[in-house]
Amino acid sequence: EPEVTQTPSHQVTQMGQEVILRCVPISNHLYFYWYRQILGQKVEFLVSFYNNEISEKSEIFDDQFSVERPDGSNFTLKIRSTKLEDSAMYFCASRRGNLLRVGTEAFFGQGTRLTVV
Amino acid sequence: DQQVKQNSPSLSVQEGRISILNCDYTNSMFDYFLWYKKYPAEGPTFLISISSIKDKNEDGRFTVFLNKSAKHLSLHIVPSQPGDSAVYFCAASAPIQGAQKLVFGQGTRLTINP
């Protein structure tokens, strides 16, 4: 069964450093997302990406964050200068088509645990 | 901004009995609702969904009920099995152009006791 894969599974970084979280979405999917979950809190939307551009972003997704789909298969989230409060589980997700059609639900990767020290 | 709420942080059910997980929402623009299951150190796994044009959707042991007037949905699992022990997230989406993000509730930790 196709799946969304994320690397690395765990990343420890020093405050102020740049990190890149990588995702390989399911190959025939068109919509891509990053979500995050701070420990003990709910899963929060960060950004959505469709047709090679950002579709929507949340208030969390400030100028320190960027996304890219550099080669048609990878989907990356970059945090330019990490802060302690960026420590969270980051999930990539992808979806095939319009949500109202059966079989187009979002599939999530296993997550990258980012720890900023 | 708690557009999707799961008011029970945890639920404990005997194996073989019915588990009922509840979710309330406030945004009347939501028209698609999903339940995800999450094990520790894994990503959310899709379980079942329902469109706002329906009031019930069933898939094996899982049934989702939607009450639009009450802005309430529930997930029924029957019979409950030990492998169902996980955190369950309710999520909702509104029909905007573009990528239709999901708004998640806080999750309910379900424990199935043998």
PDB file of C-alpha atoms in Angstrom:
ATOM      1  CA  GLU A   1       0.000   0.000   0.000  1.00  0.00           C
ATOM      2  CA  PRO A   2       1.430   3.406  -0.930  1.00  0.00           C
ATOM      3  CA  GLU A   3       2.419   5.603   1.969  1.00  0.00           C
ATOM      4  CA  VAL A   4       3.755   9.030   2.834  1.00  0.00           C
ATOM      5  CA  THR A   5       7.336   8.806   4.083  1.00  0.00           C
ATOM      6  CA  GLN A   6       9.154  11.370   6.182  1.00  0.00           C
ATOM      7  CA  THR A   7      12.800  11.796   7.031  1.00  0.00           C
ATOM      8  CA  PRO A   8      14.390  12.046   9.466  1.00  0.00           C
ATOM      9  CA  SER A   9      12.259  10.436  12.155  1.00  0.00           C
ATOM     10  CA  HIS A  10      13.973  12.551  14.803  1.00  0.00           C
ATOM     11  CA  GLN A  11      15.976  15.740  14.460  1.00  0.00           C
ATOM     12  CA  VAL A  12      17.753  17.545  17.275  1.00  0.00           C
ATOM     13  CA  THR A  13      18.969  21.039  16.481  1.00  0.00           C
ATOM     14  CA  GLN A  14      20.344  24.042  18.290  1.00  0.00           C
ATOM     15  CA  MET A  15      18.247  27.153  18.601  1.00  0.00           C
ATOM     16  CA  GLY A  16      18.852  29.482  15.672  1.00  0.00           C
ATOM     17  CA  GLN A  17      19.893  26.732  13.283  1.00  0.00           C
ATOM     18  CA  GLU A  18      18.105  25.923  10.043  1.00  0.00           C
ATOM     19  CA  VAL A  19      16.332  22.598   9.624  1.00  0.00           C
ATOM     20  CA  ILE A  20      14.808  20.920   6.610  1.00  0.00           C
ATOM     21  CA  LEU A  21      12.175  18.263   7.100  1.00  0.00           C
ATOM     22  CA  ARG A  22      11.606  16.007   4.135  1.00  0.00           C
ATOM     23  CA  CYS A  23       8.565  14.185   2.864  1.00  0.00           C
ATOM     24  CA  VAL A  24       7.799  11.957  -0.075  1.00  0.00           C
ATOM     25  CA  PRO A  25       4.035  12.130  -0.682  1.00  0.00           C
ATOM     26  CA  ILE A  26       2.055   9.395  -2.403  1.00  0.00           C
ATOM     27  CA  SER A  27       2.895   9.600  -6.089  1.00  0.00           C
ATOM     28  CA  ASN A  28      -0.477  10.390  -7.696  1.00  0.00           C
ATOM     29  CA  HIS A  29      -1.531  12.854  -5.020  1.00  0.00           C
ATOM     30  CA  LEU A  30      -2.034  16.509  -5.861  1.00  0.00           C
ATOM     31  CA  TYR A  31      -2.421  18.249  -2.500  1.00  0.00           C
ATOM     32  CA  PHE A  32       0.298  18.430   0.108  1.00  0.00           C
ATOM     33  CA  TYR A  33       0.287  19.606   3.694  1.00  0.00           C
ATOM     34  CA  TRP A  34       2.379  20.133   6.767  1.00  0.00           C
ATOM     35  CA  TYR A  35       0.836  19.844  10.206  1.00  0.00           C
ATOM     36  CA  ARG A  36       2.444  19.850  13.602  1.00  0.00           C
ATOM     37  CA  GLN A  37       1.598  18.557  17.055  1.00  0.00           C
ATOM     38  CA  ILE A  38       3.221  20.044  20.102  1.00  0.00           C
ATOM     39  CA  LEU A  39       3.427  17.450  22.877  1.00  0.00           C
ATOM     40  CA  GLY A  40       0.043  17.006  24.534  1.00  0.00           C
ATOM     41  CA  GLN A  41      -1.743  19.366  22.173  1.00  0.00           C
ATOM     42  CA  LYS A  42      -3.854  18.922  19.071  1.00  0.00           C
ATOM     43  CA  VAL A  43      -2.668  18.513  15.509  1.00  0.00           C
ATOM     44  CA  GLU A  44      -2.405  21.986  13.934  1.00  0.00           C
ATOM     45  CA  PHE A  45      -2.427  22.958  10.287  1.00  0.00           C
ATOM     46  CA  LEU A  46       0.663  24.780   9.037  1.00  0.00           C
ATOM     47  CA  VAL A  47       0.466  25.026   5.260  1.00  0.00           C
ATOM     48  CA  SER A  48      -1.125  23.518   2.186  1.00  0.00           C
ATOM     49  CA  PHE A  49       0.455  23.283  -1.253  1.00  0.00           C
ATOM     50  CA  TYR A  50      -1.205  22.694  -4.586  1.00  0.00           C
ATOM     51  CA  ASN A  51      -0.182  23.250  -8.186  1.00  0.00           C
ATOM     52  CA  ASN A  52       3.326  24.257  -7.117  1.00  0.00           C
ATOM     53  CA  GLU A  53       2.271  27.043  -4.836  1.00  0.00           C
ATOM     54  CA  ILE A  54       1.071  27.635  -1.302  1.00  0.00           C
ATOM     55  CA  SER A  55      -2.715  27.355  -1.115  1.00  0.00           C
ATOM     56  CA  GLU A  56      -3.189  28.422   2.459  1.00  0.00           C
ATOM     57  CA  LYS A  57      -1.036  28.978   5.500  1.00  0.00           C
ATOM     58  CA  SER A  58      -1.786  29.381   9.179  1.00  0.00           C
ATOM     59  CA  GLU A  59      -0.638  32.113  11.541  1.00  0.00           C
ATOM     60  CA  ILE A  60       2.061  29.737  12.763  1.00  0.00           C
ATOM     61  CA  PHE A  61       3.611  29.649   9.282  1.00  0.00           C
ATOM     62  CA  ASP A  62       5.528  32.921   9.487  1.00  0.00           C
ATOM     63  CA  ASP A  63       8.533  34.142   7.514  1.00  0.00           C
ATOM     64  CA  GLN A  64      10.770  31.610   9.236  1.00  0.00           C
ATOM     65  CA  PHE A  65       8.960  28.793   7.461  1.00  0.00           C
ATOM     66  CA  SER A  66       9.029  27.845   3.809  1.00  0.00           C
ATOM     67  CA  VAL A  67       7.972  24.880   1.706  1.00  0.00           C
ATOM     68  CA  GLU A  68       9.254  23.536  -1.549  1.00  0.00           C
ATOM     69  CA  ARG A  69       8.566  20.753  -3.977  1.00  0.00           C
ATOM     70  CA  PRO A  70      11.948  20.790  -5.667  1.00  0.00           C
ATOM     71  CA  ASP A  71      11.814  17.758  -7.924  1.00  0.00           C
ATOM     72  CA  GLY A  72       8.237  16.549  -8.338  1.00  0.00           C
ATOM     73  CA  SER A  73       8.525  13.895  -5.649  1.00  0.00           C
ATOM     74  CA  ASN A  74       9.914  15.464  -2.469  1.00  0.00           C
ATOM     75  CA  PHE A  75       8.060  18.035  -0.394  1.00  0.00           C
ATOM     76  CA  THR A  76      10.142  19.898   2.162  1.00  0.00           C
ATOM     77  CA  LEU A  77       9.514  22.159   5.121  1.00  0.00           C
ATOM     78  CA  LYS A  78      12.333  24.517   6.049  1.00  0.00           C
ATOM     79  CA  ILE A  79      12.579  26.417   9.303  1.00  0.00           C
ATOM     80  CA  ARG A  80      15.256  29.089   8.870  1.00  0.00           C
ATOM     81  CA  SER A  81      16.087  29.939  12.462  1.00  0.00           C
ATOM     82  CA  THR A  82      14.603  27.474  14.915  1.00  0.00           C
ATOM     83  CA  LYS A  83      13.177  28.531  18.250  1.00  0.00           C
ATOM     84  CA  LEU A  84      12.585  26.415  21.336  1.00  0.00           C
ATOM     85  CA  GLU A  85       8.833  26.612  20.715  1.00  0.00           C
ATOM     86  CA  ASP A  86       9.270  24.959  17.306  1.00  0.00           C
ATOM     87  CA  SER A  87       9.862  21.670  19.132  1.00  0.00           C
ATOM     88  CA  ALA A  88       7.020  19.426  18.001  1.00  0.00           C
ATOM     89  CA  MET A  89       6.073  16.445  15.875  1.00  0.00           C
ATOM     90  CA  TYR A  90       5.779  17.545  12.256  1.00  0.00           C
ATOM     91  CA  PHE A  91       3.495  15.577   9.960  1.00  0.00           C
ATOM     92  CA  CYS A  92       3.415  15.664   6.212  1.00  0.00           C
ATOM     93  CA  ALA A  93       0.178  14.662   4.490  1.00  0.00           C
ATOM     94  CA  SER A  94      -1.010  14.267   0.932  1.00  0.00           C
ATOM     95  CA  ARG A  95      -4.344  13.860  -0.785  1.00  0.00           C
ATOM     96  CA  ARG A  96      -5.378  12.802  -4.240  1.00  0.00           C
ATOM     97  CA  GLY A  97      -8.262  15.095  -5.069  1.00  0.00           C
ATOM     98  CA  ASN A  98     -11.293  16.963  -3.916  1.00  0.00           C
ATOM     99  CA  LEU A  99     -12.251  15.946  -0.375  1.00  0.00           C
ATOM    100  CA  LEU A 100     -15.880  15.343  -1.188  1.00  0.00           C
ATOM    101  CA  ARG A 101     -15.028  12.424  -3.419  1.00  0.00           C
ATOM    102  CA  VAL A 102     -14.604   9.010  -1.849  1.00  0.00           C
ATOM    103  CA  GLY A 103     -11.039   7.885  -1.530  1.00  0.00           C
ATOM    104  CA  THR A 104      -9.500  11.325  -1.389  1.00  0.00           C
ATOM    105  CA  GLU A 105      -8.864  11.534   2.305  1.00  0.00           C
ATOM    106  CA  ALA A 106      -5.521  12.853   3.516  1.00  0.00           C
ATOM    107  CA  PHE A 107      -2.827  10.311   4.288  1.00  0.00           C
ATOM    108  CA  PHE A 108      -0.220  11.192   6.879  1.00  0.00           C
ATOM    109  CA  GLY A 109       3.400  10.279   7.238  1.00  0.00           C
ATOM    110  CA  GLN A 110       4.807   8.874  10.470  1.00  0.00           C
ATOM    111  CA  GLY A 111       6.150  12.274  11.493  1.00  0.00           C
ATOM    112  CA  THR A 112       9.462  13.924  12.301  1.00  0.00           C
ATOM    113  CA  ARG A 113      10.094  14.727  15.920  1.00  0.00           C
ATOM    114  CA  LEU A 114      11.926  18.056  16.015  1.00  0.00           C
ATOM    115  CA  THR A 115      13.695  18.932  19.240  1.00  0.00           C
ATOM    116  CA  VAL A 116      15.201  22.404  19.509  1.00  0.00           C
ATOM    117  CA  VAL A 117      17.745  22.782  22.322  1.00  0.00           C
TER     118      VAL A 117
ATOM    119  CA  ASP B   1     -10.001  29.076  18.223  1.00  0.00           C
ATOM    120  CA  GLN B   2     -11.584  25.736  19.055  1.00  0.00           C
ATOM    121  CA  GLN B   3     -13.671  25.056  15.980  1.00  0.00           C
ATOM    122  CA  VAL B   4     -13.577  21.310  16.605  1.00  0.00           C
ATOM    123  CA  LYS B   5     -13.867  20.014  20.154  1.00  0.00           C
ATOM    124  CA  GLN B   6     -13.526  16.605  21.675  1.00  0.00           C
ATOM    125  CA  ASN B   7     -14.555  17.136  25.250  1.00  0.00           C
ATOM    126  CA  SER B   8     -13.508  13.741  26.585  1.00  0.00           C
ATOM    127  CA  PRO B   9      -9.724  13.462  26.817  1.00  0.00           C
ATOM    128  CA  SER B  10     -10.010   9.772  27.617  1.00  0.00           C
ATOM    129  CA  LEU B  11     -12.428   6.854  27.487  1.00  0.00           C
ATOM    130  CA  SER B  12     -12.134   3.360  28.860  1.00  0.00           C
ATOM    131  CA  VAL B  13     -14.286   0.528  27.456  1.00  0.00           C
ATOM    132  CA  GLN B  14     -14.505  -3.187  28.057  1.00  0.00           C
ATOM    133  CA  GLU B  15     -13.467  -5.441  25.186  1.00  0.00           C
ATOM    134  CA  GLY B  16     -16.491  -6.503  23.130  1.00  0.00           C
ATOM    135  CA  ARG B  17     -18.583  -3.510  24.179  1.00  0.00           C
ATOM    136  CA  ILE B  18     -19.392  -0.428  22.144  1.00  0.00           C
ATOM    137  CA  SER B  19     -17.046   2.571  22.178  1.00  0.00           C
ATOM    138  CA  ILE B  20     -18.637   5.934  21.466  1.00  0.00           C
ATOM    139  CA  LEU B  21     -16.389   8.904  20.797  1.00  0.00           C
ATOM    140  CA  ASN B  22     -17.920  12.341  20.482  1.00  0.00           C
ATOM    141  CA  CYS B  23     -16.988  15.509  18.638  1.00  0.00           C
ATOM    142  CA  ASP B  24     -18.614  18.941  18.418  1.00  0.00           C
ATOM    143  CA  TYR B  25     -17.928  21.699  15.932  1.00  0.00           C
ATOM    144  CA  THR B  26     -18.804  25.361  15.726  1.00  0.00           C
ATOM    145  CA  ASN B  27     -18.094  26.316  12.116  1.00  0.00           C
ATOM    146  CA  SER B  28     -21.260  25.808  10.068  1.00  0.00           C
ATOM    147  CA  MET B  29     -19.164  25.958   6.886  1.00  0.00           C
ATOM    148  CA  PHE B  30     -17.661  22.536   7.613  1.00  0.00           C
ATOM    149  CA  ASP B  31     -19.064  20.015   5.171  1.00  0.00           C
ATOM    150  CA  TYR B  32     -16.763  17.026   5.487  1.00  0.00           C
ATOM    151  CA  PHE B  33     -15.774  15.212   8.652  1.00  0.00           C
ATOM    152  CA  LEU B  34     -13.179  12.558   9.286  1.00  0.00           C
ATOM    153  CA  TRP B  35     -11.959  10.353  12.102  1.00  0.00           C
ATOM    154  CA  TYR B  36      -8.293   9.506  12.434  1.00  0.00           C
ATOM    155  CA  LYS B  37      -6.638   7.056  14.771  1.00  0.00           C
ATOM    156  CA  LYS B  38      -3.156   7.637  16.116  1.00  0.00           C
ATOM    157  CA  TYR B  39      -0.727   5.322  17.850  1.00  0.00           C
ATOM    158  CA  PRO B  40       2.276   6.752  19.730  1.00  0.00           C
ATOM    159  CA  ALA B  41       5.183   7.756  17.467  1.00  0.00           C
ATOM    160  CA  GLU B  42       3.074   7.280  14.340  1.00  0.00           C
ATOM    161  CA  GLY B  43       1.138   9.610  12.083  1.00  0.00           C
ATOM    162  CA  PRO B  44      -2.663   9.790  12.113  1.00  0.00           C
ATOM    163  CA  THR B  45      -4.312   6.967  10.170  1.00  0.00           C
ATOM    164  CA  PHE B  46      -7.574   7.603   8.364  1.00  0.00           C
ATOM    165  CA  LEU B  47     -10.503   5.584   9.697  1.00  0.00           C
ATOM    166  CA  ILE B  48     -13.783   6.807   8.289  1.00  0.00           C
ATOM    167  CA  SER B  49     -15.379   9.964   6.947  1.00  0.00           C
ATOM    168  CA  ILE B  50     -18.772  11.480   6.297  1.00  0.00           C
ATOM    169  CA  SER B  51     -20.063  14.207   4.043  1.00  0.00           C
ATOM    170  CA  SER B  52     -22.558  16.724   5.376  1.00  0.00           C
ATOM    171  CA  ILE B  53     -25.175  15.438   2.947  1.00  0.00           C
ATOM    172  CA  LYS B  54     -25.339  12.197   4.943  1.00  0.00           C
ATOM    173  CA  ASP B  55     -26.139  11.458   8.550  1.00  0.00           C
ATOM    174  CA  LYS B  56     -24.513   8.050   8.821  1.00  0.00           C
ATOM    175  CA  ASN B  57     -21.636   6.170   7.284  1.00  0.00           C
ATOM    176  CA  GLU B  58     -20.653   2.642   8.164  1.00  0.00           C
ATOM    177  CA  ASP B  59     -17.479   0.672   7.499  1.00  0.00           C
ATOM    178  CA  GLY B  60     -17.214  -2.663   9.238  1.00  0.00           C
ATOM    179  CA  ARG B  61     -17.037  -2.137  12.991  1.00  0.00           C
ATOM    180  CA  PHE B  62     -16.907   1.645  12.588  1.00  0.00           C
ATOM    181  CA  THR B  63     -19.916   3.909  12.153  1.00  0.00           C
ATOM    182  CA  VAL B  64     -19.908   7.677  12.094  1.00  0.00           C
ATOM    183  CA  PHE B  65     -23.081   9.629  12.839  1.00  0.00           C
ATOM    184  CA  LEU B  66     -23.552  13.284  11.949  1.00  0.00           C
ATOM    185  CA  ASN B  67     -26.156  15.550  13.524  1.00  0.00           C
ATOM    186  CA  LYS B  68     -25.886  18.831  11.607  1.00  0.00           C
ATOM    187  CA  SER B  69     -28.475  20.696  13.630  1.00  0.00           C
ATOM    188  CA  ALA B  70     -26.545  19.951  16.826  1.00  0.00           C
ATOM    189  CA  LYS B  71     -23.164  20.342  15.101  1.00  0.00           C
ATOM    190  CA  HIS B  72     -22.193  17.015  16.581  1.00  0.00           C
ATOM    191  CA  LEU B  73     -20.671  13.828  15.279  1.00  0.00           C
ATOM    192  CA  SER B  74     -19.828  10.567  16.911  1.00  0.00           C
ATOM    193  CA  LEU B  75     -17.799   7.488  16.127  1.00  0.00           C
ATOM    194  CA  HIS B  76     -19.125   4.113  17.213  1.00  0.00           C
ATOM    195  CA  ILE B  77     -16.848   1.115  17.380  1.00  0.00           C
ATOM    196  CA  VAL B  78     -18.554  -2.205  17.935  1.00  0.00           C
ATOM    197  CA  PRO B  79     -17.369  -4.603  19.116  1.00  0.00           C
ATOM    198  CA  SER B  80     -14.339  -2.893  20.639  1.00  0.00           C
ATOM    199  CA  GLN B  81     -11.059  -4.780  20.414  1.00  0.00           C
ATOM    200  CA  PRO B  82      -7.749  -4.320  22.286  1.00  0.00           C
ATOM    201  CA  GLY B  83      -6.101  -3.121  19.053  1.00  0.00           C
ATOM    202  CA  ASP B  84      -8.518  -0.199  19.015  1.00  0.00           C
ATOM    203  CA  SER B  85      -6.646   1.355  21.947  1.00  0.00           C
ATOM    204  CA  ALA B  86      -5.241   4.594  20.510  1.00  0.00           C
ATOM    205  CA  VAL B  87      -5.896   8.332  20.354  1.00  0.00           C
ATOM    206  CA  TYR B  88      -8.817   9.222  18.094  1.00  0.00           C
ATOM    207  CA  PHE B  89      -8.983  12.582  16.383  1.00  0.00           C
ATOM    208  CA  CYS B  90     -12.036  14.134  14.847  1.00  0.00           C
ATOM    209  CA  ALA B  91     -11.289  16.472  11.917  1.00  0.00           C
ATOM    210  CA  ALA B  92     -13.365  18.749   9.731  1.00  0.00           C
ATOM    211  CA  SER B  93     -12.972  20.611   6.487  1.00  0.00           C
ATOM    212  CA  ALA B  94     -14.726  23.514   4.785  1.00  0.00           C
ATOM    213  CA  PRO B  95     -15.355  23.787   1.035  1.00  0.00           C
ATOM    214  CA  ILE B  96     -12.880  26.432   0.010  1.00  0.00           C
ATOM    215  CA  GLN B  97     -11.021  26.622  -3.243  1.00  0.00           C
ATOM    216  CA  GLY B  98      -7.695  24.933  -3.054  1.00  0.00           C
ATOM    217  CA  ALA B  99      -6.429  22.415  -0.637  1.00  0.00           C
ATOM    218  CA  GLN B 100      -9.141  22.054   2.021  1.00  0.00           C
ATOM    219  CA  LYS B 101      -7.128  21.881   5.198  1.00  0.00           C
ATOM    220  CA  LEU B 102      -8.258  19.734   8.105  1.00  0.00           C
ATOM    221  CA  VAL B 103      -9.108  21.249  11.478  1.00  0.00           C
ATOM    222  CA  PHE B 104      -8.516  18.728  14.262  1.00  0.00           C
ATOM    223  CA  GLY B 105     -10.006  18.253  17.681  1.00  0.00           C
ATOM    224  CA  GLN B 106      -7.806  17.652  20.702  1.00  0.00           C
ATOM    225  CA  GLY B 107      -8.189  13.900  20.554  1.00  0.00           C
ATOM    226  CA  THR B 108      -9.675  11.239  22.834  1.00  0.00           C
ATOM    227  CA  ARG B 109      -7.492   8.476  24.208  1.00  0.00           C
ATOM    228  CA  LEU B 110      -9.448   5.222  23.983  1.00  0.00           C
ATOM    229  CA  THR B 111      -8.384   2.302  26.141  1.00  0.00           C
ATOM    230  CA  ILE B 112      -9.966  -1.101  25.578  1.00  0.00           C
ATOM    231  CA  ASN B 113      -9.731  -3.295  28.639  1.00  0.00           C
ATOM    232  CA  PRO B 114      -9.623  -7.081  28.256  1.00  0.00           C
TER     233      PRO B 114
END
